[in-house]
XYZ file of C-alpha atoms in Angstrom:
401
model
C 31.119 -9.209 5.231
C 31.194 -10.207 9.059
C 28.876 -13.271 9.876
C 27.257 -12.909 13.185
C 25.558 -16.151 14.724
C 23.427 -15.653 17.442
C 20.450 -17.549 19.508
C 17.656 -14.825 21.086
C 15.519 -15.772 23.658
C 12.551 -14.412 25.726
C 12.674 -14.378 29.142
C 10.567 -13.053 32.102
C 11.867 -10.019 34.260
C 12.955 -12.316 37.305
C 14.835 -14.435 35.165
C 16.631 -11.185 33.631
C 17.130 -10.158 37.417
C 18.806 -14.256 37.657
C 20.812 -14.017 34.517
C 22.603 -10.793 35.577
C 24.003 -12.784 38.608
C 24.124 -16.599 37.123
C 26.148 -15.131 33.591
C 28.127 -12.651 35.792
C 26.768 -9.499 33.481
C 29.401 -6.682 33.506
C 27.719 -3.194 33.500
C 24.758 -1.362 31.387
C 26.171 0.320 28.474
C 23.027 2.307 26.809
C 22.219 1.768 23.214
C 20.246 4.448 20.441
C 19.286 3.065 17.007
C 17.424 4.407 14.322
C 16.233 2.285 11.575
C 15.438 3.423 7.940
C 13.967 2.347 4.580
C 12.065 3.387 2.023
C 8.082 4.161 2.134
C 7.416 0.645 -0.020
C 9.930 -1.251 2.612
C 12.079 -2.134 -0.314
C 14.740 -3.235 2.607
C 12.382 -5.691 4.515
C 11.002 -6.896 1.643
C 14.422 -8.472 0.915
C 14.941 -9.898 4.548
C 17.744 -6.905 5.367
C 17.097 -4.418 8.136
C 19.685 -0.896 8.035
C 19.880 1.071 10.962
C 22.489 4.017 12.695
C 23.067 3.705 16.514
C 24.922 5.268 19.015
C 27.546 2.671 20.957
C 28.848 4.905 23.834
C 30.397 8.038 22.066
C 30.637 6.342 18.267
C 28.067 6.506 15.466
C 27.917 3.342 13.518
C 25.369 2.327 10.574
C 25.018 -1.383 10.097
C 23.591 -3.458 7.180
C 22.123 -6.754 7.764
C 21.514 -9.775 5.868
C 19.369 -13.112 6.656
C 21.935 -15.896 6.372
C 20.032 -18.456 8.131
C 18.066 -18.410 11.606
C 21.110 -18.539 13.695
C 23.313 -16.802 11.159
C 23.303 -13.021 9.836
C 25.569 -11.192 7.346
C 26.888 -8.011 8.166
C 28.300 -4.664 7.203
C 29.308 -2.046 9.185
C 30.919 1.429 8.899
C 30.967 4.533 11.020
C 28.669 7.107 10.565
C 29.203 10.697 11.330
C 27.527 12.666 14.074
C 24.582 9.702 13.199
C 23.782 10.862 9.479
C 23.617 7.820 7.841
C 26.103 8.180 4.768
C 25.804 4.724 2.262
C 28.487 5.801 0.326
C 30.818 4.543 3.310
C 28.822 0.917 2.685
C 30.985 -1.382 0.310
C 28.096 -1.441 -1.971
C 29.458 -3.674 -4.548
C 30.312 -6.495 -2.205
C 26.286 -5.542 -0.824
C 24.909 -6.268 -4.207
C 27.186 -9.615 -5.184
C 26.479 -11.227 -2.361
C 22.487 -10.191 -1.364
C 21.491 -9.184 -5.376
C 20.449 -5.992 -3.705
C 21.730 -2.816 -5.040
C 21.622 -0.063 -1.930
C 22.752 2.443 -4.022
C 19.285 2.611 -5.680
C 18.249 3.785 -2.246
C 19.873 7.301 -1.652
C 17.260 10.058 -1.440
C 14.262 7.577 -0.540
C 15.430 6.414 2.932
C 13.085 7.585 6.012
C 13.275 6.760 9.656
C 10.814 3.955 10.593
C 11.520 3.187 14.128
C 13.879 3.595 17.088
C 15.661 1.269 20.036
C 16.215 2.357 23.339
C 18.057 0.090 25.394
C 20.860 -1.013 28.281
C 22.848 -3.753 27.510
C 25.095 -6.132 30.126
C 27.077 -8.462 28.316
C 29.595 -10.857 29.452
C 32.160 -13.276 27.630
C 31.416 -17.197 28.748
C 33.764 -19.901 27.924
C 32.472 -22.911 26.719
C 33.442 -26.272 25.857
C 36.655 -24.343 23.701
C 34.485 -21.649 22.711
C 33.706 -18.320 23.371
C 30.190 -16.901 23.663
C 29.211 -13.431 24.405
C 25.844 -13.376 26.557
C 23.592 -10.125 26.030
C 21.050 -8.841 27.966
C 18.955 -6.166 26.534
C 16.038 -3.983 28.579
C 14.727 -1.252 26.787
C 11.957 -0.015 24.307
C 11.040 -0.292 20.684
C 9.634 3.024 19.678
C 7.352 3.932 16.487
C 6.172 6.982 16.692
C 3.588 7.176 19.975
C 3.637 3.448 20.371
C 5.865 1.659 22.891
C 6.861 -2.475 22.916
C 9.347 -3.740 25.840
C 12.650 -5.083 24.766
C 13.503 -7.749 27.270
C 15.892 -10.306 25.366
C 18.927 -12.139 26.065
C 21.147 -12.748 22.850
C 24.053 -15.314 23.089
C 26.593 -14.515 20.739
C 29.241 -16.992 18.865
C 32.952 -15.293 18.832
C 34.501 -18.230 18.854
C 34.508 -21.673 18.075
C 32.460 -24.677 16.363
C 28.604 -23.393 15.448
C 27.420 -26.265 17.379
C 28.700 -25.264 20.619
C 26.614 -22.189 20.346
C 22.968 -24.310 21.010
C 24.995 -27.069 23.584
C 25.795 -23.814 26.030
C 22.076 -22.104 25.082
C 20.729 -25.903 25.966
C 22.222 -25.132 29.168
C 20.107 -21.901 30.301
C 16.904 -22.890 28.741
C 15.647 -24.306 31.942
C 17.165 -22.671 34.466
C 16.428 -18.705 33.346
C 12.852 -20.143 31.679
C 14.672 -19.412 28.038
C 12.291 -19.256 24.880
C 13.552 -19.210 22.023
C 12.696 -16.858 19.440
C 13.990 -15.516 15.574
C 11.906 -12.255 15.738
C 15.234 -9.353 15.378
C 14.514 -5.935 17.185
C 14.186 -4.890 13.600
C 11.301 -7.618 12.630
C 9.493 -6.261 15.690
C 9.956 -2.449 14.661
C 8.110 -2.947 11.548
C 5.801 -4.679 13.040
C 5.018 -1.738 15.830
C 5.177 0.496 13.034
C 2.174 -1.238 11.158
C 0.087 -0.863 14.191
C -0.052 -4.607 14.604
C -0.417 -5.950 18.333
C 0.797 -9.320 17.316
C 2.592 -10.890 13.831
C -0.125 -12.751 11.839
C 0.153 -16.376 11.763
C 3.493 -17.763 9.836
C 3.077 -19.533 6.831
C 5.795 -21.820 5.554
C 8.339 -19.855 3.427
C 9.834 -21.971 0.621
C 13.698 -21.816 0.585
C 15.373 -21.113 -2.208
C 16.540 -24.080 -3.701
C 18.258 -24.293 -7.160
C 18.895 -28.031 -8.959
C 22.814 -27.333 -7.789
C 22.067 -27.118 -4.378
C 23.410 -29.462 -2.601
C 21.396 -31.683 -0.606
C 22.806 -31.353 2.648
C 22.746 -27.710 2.164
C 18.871 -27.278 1.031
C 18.486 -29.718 4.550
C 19.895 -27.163 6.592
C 17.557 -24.869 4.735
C 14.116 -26.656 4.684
C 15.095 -27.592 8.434
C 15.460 -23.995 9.670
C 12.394 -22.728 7.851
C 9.971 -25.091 9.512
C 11.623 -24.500 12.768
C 11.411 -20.332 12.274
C 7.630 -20.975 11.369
C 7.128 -23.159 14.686
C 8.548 -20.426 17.029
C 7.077 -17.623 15.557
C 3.343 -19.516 15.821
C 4.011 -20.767 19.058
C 4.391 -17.177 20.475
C 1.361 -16.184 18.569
C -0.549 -19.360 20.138
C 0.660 -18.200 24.003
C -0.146 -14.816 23.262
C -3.619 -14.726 21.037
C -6.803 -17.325 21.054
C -6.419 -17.036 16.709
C -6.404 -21.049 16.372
C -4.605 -20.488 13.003
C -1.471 -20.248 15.432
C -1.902 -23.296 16.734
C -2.419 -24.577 13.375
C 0.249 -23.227 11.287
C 2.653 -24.513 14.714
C 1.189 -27.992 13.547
C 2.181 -28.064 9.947
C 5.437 -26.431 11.052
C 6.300 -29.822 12.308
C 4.927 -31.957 9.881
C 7.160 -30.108 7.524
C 10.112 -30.817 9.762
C 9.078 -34.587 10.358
C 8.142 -34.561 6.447
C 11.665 -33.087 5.616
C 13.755 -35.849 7.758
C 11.685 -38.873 5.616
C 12.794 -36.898 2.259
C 16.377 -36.457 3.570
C 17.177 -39.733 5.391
C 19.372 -41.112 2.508
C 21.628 -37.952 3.672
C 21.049 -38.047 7.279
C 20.477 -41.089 9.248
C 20.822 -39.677 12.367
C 17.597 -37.988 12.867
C 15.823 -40.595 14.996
C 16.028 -38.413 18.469
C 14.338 -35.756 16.651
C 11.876 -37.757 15.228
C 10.981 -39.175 18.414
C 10.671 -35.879 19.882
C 8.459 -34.660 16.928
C 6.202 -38.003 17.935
C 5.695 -36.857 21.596
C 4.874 -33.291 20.705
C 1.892 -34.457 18.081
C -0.694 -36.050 20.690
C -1.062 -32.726 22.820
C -1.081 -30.568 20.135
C -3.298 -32.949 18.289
C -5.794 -33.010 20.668
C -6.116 -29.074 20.514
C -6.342 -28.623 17.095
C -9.150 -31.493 17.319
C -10.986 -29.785 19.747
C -10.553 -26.190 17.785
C -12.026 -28.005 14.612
C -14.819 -29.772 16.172
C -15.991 -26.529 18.109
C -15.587 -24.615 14.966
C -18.771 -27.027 12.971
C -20.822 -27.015 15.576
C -24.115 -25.269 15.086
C -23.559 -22.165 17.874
C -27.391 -22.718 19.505
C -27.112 -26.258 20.496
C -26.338 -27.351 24.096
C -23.395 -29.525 23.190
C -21.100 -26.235 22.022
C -21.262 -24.932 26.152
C -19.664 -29.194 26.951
C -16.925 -29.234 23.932
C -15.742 -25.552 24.548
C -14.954 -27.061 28.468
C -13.083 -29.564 26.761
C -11.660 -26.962 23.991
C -9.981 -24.494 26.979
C -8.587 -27.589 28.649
C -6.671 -28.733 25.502
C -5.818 -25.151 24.726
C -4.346 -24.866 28.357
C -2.065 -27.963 27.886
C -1.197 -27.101 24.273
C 0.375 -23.898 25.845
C 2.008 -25.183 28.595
C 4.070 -27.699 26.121
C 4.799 -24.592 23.982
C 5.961 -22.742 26.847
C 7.737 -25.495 28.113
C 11.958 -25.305 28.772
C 11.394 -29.129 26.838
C 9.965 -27.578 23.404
C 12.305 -24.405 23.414
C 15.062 -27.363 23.975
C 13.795 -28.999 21.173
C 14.089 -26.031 18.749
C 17.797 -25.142 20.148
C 18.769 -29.205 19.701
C 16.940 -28.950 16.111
C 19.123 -26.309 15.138
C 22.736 -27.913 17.097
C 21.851 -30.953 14.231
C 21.706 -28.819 11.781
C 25.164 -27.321 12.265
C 26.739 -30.444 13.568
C 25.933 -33.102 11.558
C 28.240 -35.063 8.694
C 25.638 -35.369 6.167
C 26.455 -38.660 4.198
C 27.710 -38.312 0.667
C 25.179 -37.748 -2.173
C 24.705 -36.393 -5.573
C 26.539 -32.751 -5.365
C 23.329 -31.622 -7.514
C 19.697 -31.614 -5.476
C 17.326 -31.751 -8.636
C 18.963 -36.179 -9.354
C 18.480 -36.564 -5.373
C 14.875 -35.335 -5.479
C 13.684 -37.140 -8.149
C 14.900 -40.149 -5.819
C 13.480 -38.692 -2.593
C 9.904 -38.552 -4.352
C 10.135 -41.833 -5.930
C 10.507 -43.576 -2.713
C 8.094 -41.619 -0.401
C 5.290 -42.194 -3.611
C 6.513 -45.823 -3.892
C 5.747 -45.860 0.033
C 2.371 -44.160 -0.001
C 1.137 -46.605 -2.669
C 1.646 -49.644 -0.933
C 0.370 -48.201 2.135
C -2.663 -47.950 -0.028
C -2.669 -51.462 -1.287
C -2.539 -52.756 2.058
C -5.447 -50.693 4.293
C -8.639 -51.492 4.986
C -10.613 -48.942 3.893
C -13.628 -49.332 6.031
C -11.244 -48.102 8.830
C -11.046 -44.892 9.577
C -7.936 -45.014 11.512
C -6.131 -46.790 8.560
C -7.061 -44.388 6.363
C -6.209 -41.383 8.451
C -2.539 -42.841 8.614
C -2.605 -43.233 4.825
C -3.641 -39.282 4.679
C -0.740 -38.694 6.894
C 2.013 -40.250 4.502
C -0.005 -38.803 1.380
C 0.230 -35.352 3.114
C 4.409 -35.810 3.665
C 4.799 -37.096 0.127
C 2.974 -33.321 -0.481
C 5.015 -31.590 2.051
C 8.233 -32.824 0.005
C 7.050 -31.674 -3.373
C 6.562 -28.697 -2.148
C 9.972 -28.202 -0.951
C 11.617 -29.388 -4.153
C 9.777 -27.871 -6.505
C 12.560 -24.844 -6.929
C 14.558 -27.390 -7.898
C 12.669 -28.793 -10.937
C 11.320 -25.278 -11.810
């Protein structure tokens, strides 16, 4: 199995137009891809996406695998005047190392959707590595429906995983980069449904066994809250569904929630955390003003005043989650992740848990003992740690399961 890490990103059509200069892109090579699974989807229900596409004058069917965000598995053979043929696929490496038997699939695979699309790509040199920048124009096509492809995809071939986000860190502000973990094949199915825009993200739970080891199942929990904060905050630029905006919000709270739990493994959070602080009050304020609006009674004369006040916080909510600072934030989230020595704990996660939960309930109770409960500010900050000391349970509990 090939691993293929990559970083996608949105970007407008003059910033394409920049790129092509700025990344000296060599010339459009066209792209054809079908993708198939079964009627019941048995392929993305397990997070793998199969397709056969034309590269030049070569047929090739490829089998991918969610890894992690940044990370894919990946097998590939060729495929015959396009007739996809999974007898070529080494299906008993497939099955040890997904749990997925594609075997059981011959005879029920259908088309589902296609890709049109030109690619540029160039090889950049970076700080002793080797990245291959992608620019993709195109279509997604299900059936009569059309969706754009307009993506740029940088590409580790070489070199340390963290130098992957540094050189993506690097184009996020000048080519108005946004970050984003929707694949081409996420998106097909998605076209395919007849859905306009993917339904607000709720927090996956990782895997996590009691073996896990506790810098591992960080990486994990860390990625997952950062996959649900992209995919809402393209939902909350996109759509006036305050859910986005919502789920974006406990996205982070997860993240911030996860660093308490894990700071015994890794000290070295505090940038983030600061970060995570300076996003909260804008996106606070929005969420407020969604709530409030929400209870009002819709004849009285205040709702015409607080829905003012509602588009205003809206409008700044979206330019922070549009922002080259937040889309930084995600890429610098995820460089942390892959670069950091995670101090030594217990190889198994289930004894470092147990610790984890003891402390943050330990800390929650006497935050209680000490609040005046008469104030509501003290007791909103009480609700806060209460809520974390949730937040962590919930990640752990595969662990004590």
């Amino acid at each position: 199995m090939a691993i293929e890490r990559e970083l996608k990103f949105r970007l407008a059509p003059r910033a394409a137009s920049r790129a092509v200069s700025a990344l000296a892109l060599g010339p459009a090579k066209a792209f054809f891809a079908v993708y198939y699974d079964t009627p019941d989807e048995a392929l993305r229900r397990a997070r793998m996406a199969l397709r056969v596409r034309r590269e030049g004058g070569v047929w090739l069917q490829t089998l991918k695998c969610e890894i992690s965000p940044a990370a894919r598995g990946e097998w590939q053979t060729r495929a015959p005047r396009g007739r996809l043929d999974l007898g070529r696929m080494p299906s008993t490496e497939i099955r040890k190392t997904t749990g997925f038997d594609i075997g059981e699939l011959a005879g029920r695979l259908r088309p589902r959707f296609e890709t049109r699309f030109v690619r540029r790509t160039a090889q950049v040199h970076f700080g002793g590595a080797v990245v291959e920048a992608a620019l993709d124009r195109g279509a997604l096509i299900a059936r009569r429906r059309r969706e754009p492809i307009l993506e740029l995809e940088l590409e580790l071939k070489r070199g340390a995983p963290g130098r992957l986000a540094r050189y993506a860190k690097s184009l996020i502000a000048p080519l108005g980069l946004a970050l984003t973990f929707e694949s081409k094949a996420e998106r097909g199915y998605r076209l395919a449904s007849d859905a306009e825009l993917a339904a607000p993200r709720k927090w996956l739970r990782p895997r996590l066994g009691a073996d896990t080891a506790p810098g591992e199942a960080l990486a994990m929990l860390v990625a997952a809250a950062l996959v649900q904060a992209s995919a809402n905050a393209q939902g909350v630029l996109a759509s006036t569904d305050a859910e986005y905006l919502h789920q974006v919000r406990v996205a982070l709270r997860r993240l911030r929630a996860t660093l308490d739990a894990f700071k015994e493994v890794a000290p070295r959070a505090k940038p983030l955390k600061r970060r995570l602080r300076s996003l909260a009050p804008v996106l606070g304020a929005a969420r407020d003003w969604d709530v409030f609006v929400s209870a009002l009674p819709k004849a009285t004369r205040l709702v015409r005043r607080a829905r003012t006040r509602q588009a205003q916080a809206q409008r700044a909510a979206r330019r922070v989650l549009k922002s080259p600072a937040f889309h930084s934030f995600l890429v610098r989230a995820l460089q942390w992740v892959e670069q950091s020595p995670w101090e030594q704990a217990p190889p198994p996660l289930a004894p470092f848990a147990a610790l984890a939960l003891e402390r943050l309930h330990r800390k929650a109770l006497e935050h209680a003992g000490g609040i005046d409960w008469q104030d509501a500010d003290e007791r909103h900050a009480l609700r806060i740690r209460v809520k974390r000391l949730r937040y962590a349970c919930d990640s752990f509990a595969g662990c004590f399961s």
